[in-house]
């Protein structure tokens, strides 16, 4: 068997283990490395969510793009075998090109169902989130590092029915995160660890907000940080959030985020459940890391008012593009929310996800 060929990164002093850059430090099948981008206009007409990830120990790379307008969503997903060149972020029609690391990226999708050509440009330096780890039954279940960033964007989005959406900086906001580590992928028997797992309530918030002169990042309520053009400059303490839900549901319509610097008011504009189209758990038709064969491409249109579509999404996370007000300024960002089961602070005592 021929020896594997070195990849371009081998030229740089960036190795983490005594193997080539083709290998990660763990043999865990759930090892991953992924990006996700959000593009949305300030009037709440459209939210584009796109991402690309690799699963080195499963030999899979996949990508997705979803466009939500009102109650309708278009989705394009692609999956293929993991390649040798780690710097080539290209799966089917979906592509991420790094023009200037941590500053400018180009994202494209060349498909008749949904296409776009967008340039993402950082408005503030990237900031690393606290290291995240979870155990289940004594086993490391999830471990990840992540950085997050806010910026501007410009370009064009086109749909298969002929609609063209112009994306303009100043009228659109863009956020992104890059995460890597170990994250569960479907297909593994749970084993005894599942027997010891005691299901509890799940409540998740992740809130990046871009204002003209600052970027505020709230990490799952554990930490809040203010970033300026020069980098992180102020800790905003441990946040608390009061959420107003749509009556009879756990769907947020507005919220007040309490920080050391005052309160930030949020108003949801348009929402994209990540379990629909994007492939995040508990998606039924497509999930990240699953081997679907070489050169697999999938296109879907979803009705977000259809209970058959939204019911499983209630047990996942939803990205809400939102308008924020703080200290006399208006900002824009993502109010990422997920919740089911008991969460006493929110007044939820049952195991349902409505």
Short mmCIF file of C-alpha atoms in Angstrom, two decimals:
data_model
loop_
_atom_site.label_atom_id
_atom_site.label_comp_id
_atom_site.label_asym_id
_atom_site.label_seq_id
_atom_site.Cartn_x
_atom_site.Cartn_y
_atom_site.Cartn_z
CA UNK A 1 0.00 0.00 0.00
CA UNK A 2 1.51 3.37 -0.98
CA UNK A 3 2.37 5.80 1.79
CA UNK A 4 -0.03 8.76 2.20
CA UNK A 5 1.07 11.97 0.55
CA UNK A 6 1.93 14.98 2.72
CA UNK A 7 -0.59 17.83 2.68
CA UNK A 8 0.31 21.55 2.36
CA UNK A 9 0.09 22.13 6.12
CA UNK A 10 3.03 19.78 6.63
CA UNK A 11 5.22 22.70 5.49
CA UNK A 12 4.38 24.68 8.64
CA UNK A 13 5.38 24.05 12.30
CA UNK A 14 1.82 23.34 13.42
CA UNK A 15 1.83 19.59 14.17
CA UNK A 16 0.14 18.56 17.42
CA UNK A 17 1.09 14.87 17.48
CA UNK A 18 3.84 12.68 16.01
CA UNK A 19 1.76 11.91 12.92
CA UNK A 20 1.01 13.77 9.72
CA UNK A 21 -1.65 16.47 9.63
CA UNK A 22 -3.99 13.89 8.13
CA UNK A 23 -4.42 12.43 11.64
CA UNK A 24 -6.03 13.86 14.77
CA UNK A 25 -4.83 13.18 18.31
CA UNK A 26 -7.76 10.95 19.21
CA UNK A 27 -9.07 7.73 17.71
CA UNK A 28 -12.59 8.61 18.84
CA UNK A 29 -14.98 8.15 15.91
CA UNK A 30 -16.73 11.35 16.97
CA UNK A 31 -13.76 13.65 16.29
CA UNK A 32 -14.83 16.63 14.17
CA UNK A 33 -13.76 20.06 12.90
CA UNK A 34 -16.53 22.38 11.66
CA UNK A 35 -17.49 25.92 10.74
CA UNK A 36 -20.89 27.60 10.72
CA UNK A 37 -21.83 30.99 9.25
CA UNK A 38 -24.95 33.14 9.62
CA UNK A 39 -25.97 35.85 7.16
CA UNK A 40 -29.16 37.84 7.76
CA UNK A 41 -30.68 41.17 6.77
CA UNK A 42 -31.74 43.77 9.31
CA UNK A 43 -35.41 43.62 8.31
CA UNK A 44 -35.72 39.91 9.10
CA UNK A 45 -36.60 38.85 5.57
CA UNK A 46 -33.91 36.20 5.14
CA UNK A 47 -31.50 34.06 7.18
CA UNK A 48 -28.82 32.01 5.45
CA UNK A 49 -27.01 29.42 7.60
CA UNK A 50 -24.15 27.46 6.07
CA UNK A 51 -21.36 25.28 7.35
CA UNK A 52 -18.75 22.69 6.47
CA UNK A 53 -17.19 20.00 8.63
CA UNK A 54 -14.77 17.09 8.56
CA UNK A 55 -14.87 13.85 10.54
CA UNK A 56 -11.33 12.47 10.15
CA UNK A 57 -11.81 9.16 11.98
CA UNK A 58 -15.00 8.42 10.02
CA UNK A 59 -13.50 9.45 6.69
CA UNK A 60 -16.38 11.86 5.99
CA UNK A 61 -16.63 15.51 5.03
CA UNK A 62 -19.97 17.27 4.63
CA UNK A 63 -21.52 20.69 4.18
CA UNK A 64 -24.93 22.34 4.15
CA UNK A 65 -26.72 25.60 3.40
CA UNK A 66 -30.23 26.61 4.46
CA UNK A 67 -32.12 29.73 3.44
CA UNK A 68 -35.12 30.68 5.59
CA UNK A 69 -37.64 33.23 4.35
CA UNK A 70 -40.83 33.56 6.36
CA UNK A 71 -42.10 30.04 7.05
CA UNK A 72 -40.26 28.39 4.16
CA UNK A 73 -36.76 26.94 4.02
CA UNK A 74 -34.55 25.73 1.17
CA UNK A 75 -31.68 23.35 1.96
CA UNK A 76 -28.74 21.98 0.02
CA UNK A 77 -26.53 19.30 1.66
CA UNK A 78 -23.46 17.54 0.31
CA UNK A 79 -21.34 14.68 1.63
CA UNK A 80 -18.23 12.91 0.37
CA UNK A 81 -15.14 10.97 1.38
CA UNK A 82 -12.60 12.82 3.51
CA UNK A 83 -9.75 14.03 1.28
CA UNK A 84 -6.02 14.35 1.86
CA UNK A 85 -5.86 18.15 1.53
CA UNK A 86 -7.11 19.64 4.80
CA UNK A 87 -6.92 23.15 3.32
CA UNK A 88 -9.43 22.32 0.58
CA UNK A 89 -12.83 23.09 2.08
CA UNK A 90 -14.99 21.99 -0.81
CA UNK A 91 -17.84 19.46 -0.82
CA UNK A 92 -20.06 19.16 -3.88
CA UNK A 93 -21.32 22.65 -4.80
CA UNK A 94 -20.47 24.11 -1.37
CA UNK A 95 -17.13 25.77 -0.76
CA UNK A 96 -15.28 27.87 1.84
CA UNK A 97 -12.16 29.73 0.71
CA UNK A 98 -9.94 31.50 3.24
CA UNK A 99 -8.81 34.73 1.57
CA UNK A 100 -7.13 36.14 4.68
CA UNK A 101 -7.13 34.03 7.87
CA UNK A 102 -9.45 35.40 10.57
CA UNK A 103 -10.24 38.39 8.35
CA UNK A 104 -11.84 37.52 5.01
CA UNK A 105 -13.49 34.41 3.61
CA UNK A 106 -15.43 33.62 0.48
CA UNK A 107 -18.38 31.26 0.64
CA UNK A 108 -20.01 29.86 -2.47
CA UNK A 109 -22.70 27.39 -3.42
CA UNK A 110 -23.09 26.62 -7.11
CA UNK A 111 -26.36 24.73 -7.34
CA UNK A 112 -29.50 25.35 -9.35
CA UNK A 113 -31.73 24.89 -6.29
CA UNK A 114 -29.90 27.43 -4.10
CA UNK A 115 -26.76 29.37 -4.97
CA UNK A 116 -24.73 32.17 -3.44
CA UNK A 117 -21.42 33.97 -3.73
CA UNK A 118 -20.62 35.85 -0.53
CA UNK A 119 -17.59 37.50 1.01
CA UNK A 120 -17.42 37.45 4.81
CA UNK A 121 -15.27 40.16 6.39
CA UNK A 122 -14.44 40.41 10.10
CA UNK A 123 -15.45 43.57 11.94
CA UNK A 124 -13.81 42.48 15.21
CA UNK A 125 -11.06 40.05 16.22
CA UNK A 126 -12.03 36.43 16.83
CA UNK A 127 -12.44 35.42 20.47
CA UNK A 128 -12.09 31.92 21.91
CA UNK A 129 -14.89 30.56 24.04
CA UNK A 130 -14.31 28.64 27.29
CA UNK A 131 -13.35 25.01 26.77
CA UNK A 132 -16.47 22.82 26.83
CA UNK A 133 -16.67 19.21 28.08
CA UNK A 134 -19.51 16.86 29.03
CA UNK A 135 -19.42 13.36 30.49
CA UNK A 136 -22.05 10.63 30.29
CA UNK A 137 -21.77 7.56 32.47
CA UNK A 138 -18.12 8.37 33.17
CA UNK A 139 -17.28 8.62 29.48
CA UNK A 140 -16.20 11.82 27.77
CA UNK A 141 -19.28 12.49 25.66
CA UNK A 142 -18.46 15.90 24.18
CA UNK A 143 -15.33 18.05 24.24
CA UNK A 144 -14.85 21.11 22.08
CA UNK A 145 -13.04 24.36 21.58
CA UNK A 146 -14.60 27.18 19.62
CA UNK A 147 -13.90 30.69 18.47
CA UNK A 148 -16.58 33.15 17.43
CA UNK A 149 -16.50 36.33 15.34
CA UNK A 150 -18.83 38.99 13.96
CA UNK A 151 -18.49 40.81 10.67
CA UNK A 152 -20.00 42.22 7.53
CA UNK A 153 -20.83 40.57 4.22
CA UNK A 154 -21.67 41.32 0.63
CA UNK A 155 -22.62 39.34 -2.45
CA UNK A 156 -25.70 37.66 -3.87
CA UNK A 157 -28.04 34.76 -3.08
CA UNK A 158 -30.21 33.15 -5.78
CA UNK A 159 -32.99 30.61 -5.54
CA UNK A 160 -34.19 28.08 -8.08
CA UNK A 161 -37.43 30.00 -8.63
CA UNK A 162 -35.50 33.00 -9.94
CA UNK A 163 -35.37 35.21 -6.85
CA UNK A 164 -32.16 37.22 -6.39
CA UNK A 165 -31.27 38.60 -2.97
CA UNK A 166 -28.59 41.27 -2.83
CA UNK A 167 -26.45 41.04 0.30
CA UNK A 168 -25.02 44.41 1.30
CA UNK A 169 -22.78 45.39 4.18
CA UNK A 170 -24.55 47.85 6.48
CA UNK A 171 -27.91 46.21 5.80
CA UNK A 172 -26.81 42.69 6.66
CA UNK A 173 -24.90 41.19 9.59
CA UNK A 174 -22.73 38.08 9.54
CA UNK A 175 -21.50 35.94 12.43
CA UNK A 176 -19.54 32.73 12.48
CA UNK A 177 -18.01 30.13 14.76
CA UNK A 178 -15.32 27.51 14.31
CA UNK A 179 -15.36 24.51 16.60
CA UNK A 180 -13.41 21.28 16.85
CA UNK A 181 -13.02 18.35 19.19
CA UNK A 182 -15.35 15.42 19.90
CA UNK A 183 -19.08 15.60 19.27
CA UNK A 184 -21.52 12.65 18.99
CA UNK A 185 -22.23 11.30 15.52
CA UNK A 186 -25.16 8.88 14.91
CA UNK A 187 -24.46 5.19 14.45
CA UNK A 188 -22.76 4.16 17.68
CA UNK A 189 -24.42 1.79 20.17
CA UNK A 190 -24.85 3.67 23.46
CA UNK A 191 -23.49 0.86 25.66
CA UNK A 192 -23.56 0.89 29.44
CA UNK A 193 -22.86 4.62 29.64
CA UNK A 194 -26.42 5.18 28.47
CA UNK A 195 -27.74 3.01 31.30
CA UNK A 196 -26.07 5.32 33.82
CA UNK A 197 -27.27 8.45 32.06
CA UNK A 198 -30.07 10.21 33.87
CA UNK A 199 -31.90 12.54 31.45
CA UNK A 200 -32.28 16.05 32.78
CA UNK A 201 -33.61 19.26 31.38
CA UNK A 202 -31.72 20.91 28.55
CA UNK A 203 -31.46 24.69 28.32
CA UNK A 204 -28.94 26.31 25.98
CA UNK A 205 -28.23 29.92 25.01
CA UNK A 206 -25.43 31.22 22.79
CA UNK A 207 -25.68 34.89 21.84
CA UNK A 208 -23.23 36.79 19.59
CA UNK A 209 -24.28 40.44 19.10
CA UNK A 210 -22.67 42.97 16.78
CA UNK A 211 -22.99 46.69 17.47
CA UNK A 212 -21.25 49.40 15.45
CA UNK A 213 -18.45 49.88 17.96
CA UNK A 214 -18.39 46.60 19.87
CA UNK A 215 -19.11 42.90 19.72
CA UNK A 216 -20.76 41.25 22.71
CA UNK A 217 -20.59 37.49 23.18
CA UNK A 218 -22.65 35.63 25.77
CA UNK A 219 -21.43 32.04 26.20
CA UNK A 220 -24.20 29.78 27.49
CA UNK A 221 -24.71 32.28 30.35
CA UNK A 222 -21.37 31.22 31.90
CA UNK A 223 -19.49 34.24 30.62
CA UNK A 224 -20.15 37.47 28.76
CA UNK A 225 -17.40 39.39 27.00
CA UNK A 226 -17.16 42.69 25.15
CA UNK A 227 -14.78 42.91 22.17
CA UNK A 228 -13.69 46.08 20.36
CA UNK A 229 -11.59 46.46 17.23
CA UNK A 230 -8.51 45.98 19.43
CA UNK A 231 -9.76 42.71 20.97
CA UNK A 232 -11.45 41.67 24.25
CA UNK A 233 -11.58 44.65 26.59
CA UNK A 234 -14.24 44.02 29.23
CA UNK A 235 -15.77 41.13 31.16
CA UNK A 236 -19.53 41.56 31.48
CA UNK A 237 -20.02 38.95 34.19
CA UNK A 238 -22.31 35.95 34.32
CA UNK A 239 -25.45 36.76 32.35
CA UNK A 240 -29.06 36.05 33.19
CA UNK A 241 -31.87 36.09 30.66
CA UNK A 242 -35.62 36.68 30.90
CA UNK A 243 -37.30 35.15 27.85
CA UNK A 244 -40.81 35.80 26.57
CA UNK A 245 -42.11 32.72 24.78
CA UNK A 246 -44.86 32.36 22.23
CA UNK A 247 -47.92 31.32 24.20
CA UNK A 248 -48.05 27.58 24.83
CA UNK A 249 -44.59 26.96 23.37
CA UNK A 250 -40.87 27.19 24.09
CA UNK A 251 -40.32 29.40 21.05
CA UNK A 252 -38.77 32.74 22.13
CA UNK A 253 -40.14 35.96 20.66
CA UNK A 254 -38.16 38.43 22.80
CA UNK A 255 -35.74 38.48 25.70
CA UNK A 256 -33.86 40.69 28.12
CA UNK A 257 -30.20 39.77 28.72
CA UNK A 258 -28.92 41.13 32.05
CA UNK A 259 -25.19 41.97 32.06
CA UNK A 260 -22.92 43.93 34.40
CA UNK A 261 -23.08 46.74 31.85
CA UNK A 262 -26.87 46.91 31.89
CA UNK A 263 -29.63 45.07 30.08
CA UNK A 264 -29.74 44.12 26.41
CA UNK A 265 -33.19 43.78 24.86
CA UNK A 266 -33.65 41.22 22.06
CA UNK A 267 -36.39 40.88 19.46
CA UNK A 268 -36.50 37.75 17.29
CA UNK A 269 -36.87 38.45 13.55
CA UNK A 270 -36.48 35.15 11.66
CA UNK A 271 -35.68 31.63 12.86
CA UNK A 272 -33.84 28.59 11.52
CA UNK A 273 -34.11 25.31 13.48
CA UNK A 274 -30.77 23.53 13.05
CA UNK A 275 -32.43 20.10 13.09
CA UNK A 276 -34.19 21.09 9.86
CA UNK A 277 -31.97 21.19 6.80
CA UNK A 278 -28.68 21.84 8.58
CA UNK A 279 -28.23 18.31 9.92
CA UNK A 280 -27.91 18.92 13.65
CA UNK A 281 -29.52 16.45 16.11
CA UNK A 282 -32.21 15.24 16.22
CA UNK A 283 -32.57 15.61 12.43
CA UNK A 284 -34.23 12.61 10.84
CA UNK A 285 -33.24 12.91 7.19
CA UNK A 286 -29.60 14.06 7.36
CA UNK A 287 -27.03 14.31 10.14
CA UNK A 288 -23.38 15.34 10.17
CA UNK A 289 -20.75 12.64 9.92
CA UNK A 290 -22.99 9.89 8.53
CA UNK A 291 -21.47 8.04 5.58
CA UNK A 292 -23.82 8.51 2.65
CA UNK A 293 -21.47 7.45 -0.13
CA UNK A 294 -19.21 9.40 -2.42
CA UNK A 295 -20.46 12.57 -4.07
CA UNK A 296 -23.84 12.62 -2.33
CA UNK A 297 -26.02 15.71 -2.90
CA UNK A 298 -29.44 16.37 -1.38
CA UNK A 299 -31.92 19.21 -1.93
CA UNK A 300 -35.02 19.86 0.15
CA UNK A 301 -37.74 22.45 0.62
CA UNK A 302 -39.35 22.61 4.07
CA UNK A 303 -42.58 24.13 5.37
CA UNK A 304 -41.76 25.35 8.88
CA UNK A 305 -45.46 25.41 9.78
CA UNK A 306 -45.75 21.64 9.22
CA UNK A 307 -45.81 19.84 12.62
CA UNK A 308 -44.09 16.83 11.05
CA UNK A 309 -41.13 19.12 10.33
CA UNK A 310 -41.09 21.18 13.52
CA UNK A 311 -41.87 18.47 16.12
CA UNK A 312 -38.39 16.87 16.16
CA UNK A 313 -36.77 20.31 15.83
CA UNK A 314 -38.21 21.22 19.25
CA UNK A 315 -35.67 18.81 20.78
CA UNK A 316 -32.76 20.59 19.12
CA UNK A 317 -31.34 24.10 18.89
CA UNK A 318 -32.75 26.98 16.84
CA UNK A 319 -30.80 29.97 15.54
CA UNK A 320 -32.93 33.11 15.76
CA UNK A 321 -31.67 36.19 13.92
CA UNK A 322 -32.49 39.03 16.30
CA UNK A 323 -32.40 42.78 16.74
CA UNK A 324 -30.78 43.97 19.99
CA UNK A 325 -30.92 47.28 21.87
CA UNK A 326 -28.37 48.30 24.48
CA UNK A 327 -27.22 51.63 25.85
CA UNK A 328 -29.02 53.56 23.11
CA UNK A 329 -27.54 51.48 20.29
CA UNK A 330 -29.17 48.97 17.96
CA UNK A 331 -27.25 45.83 17.11
CA UNK A 332 -27.87 42.54 15.32
CA UNK A 333 -26.91 38.98 16.10
CA UNK A 334 -27.98 35.41 16.76
CA UNK A 335 -30.12 34.37 19.71
CA UNK A 336 -29.40 30.64 19.69
CA UNK A 337 -31.82 28.82 21.95
CA UNK A 338 -32.73 25.26 22.80
CA UNK A 339 -34.76 23.86 25.65
CA UNK A 340 -36.72 20.81 26.67
CA UNK A 341 -37.43 19.01 29.89
CA UNK A 342 -37.28 20.61 33.31
CA UNK A 343 -35.91 24.15 33.60
CA UNK A 344 -37.22 25.68 36.80
CA UNK A 345 -35.89 29.19 36.16
CA UNK A 346 -38.01 29.36 33.00
CA UNK A 347 -41.06 27.86 34.69
CA UNK A 348 -40.88 24.55 32.81
CA UNK A 349 -41.40 21.51 35.02
CA UNK A 350 -42.25 18.72 32.56
CA UNK A 351 -40.19 16.75 30.02
CA UNK A 352 -41.94 18.13 26.96
CA UNK A 353 -40.48 20.37 24.26
CA UNK A 354 -43.27 22.55 22.92
#
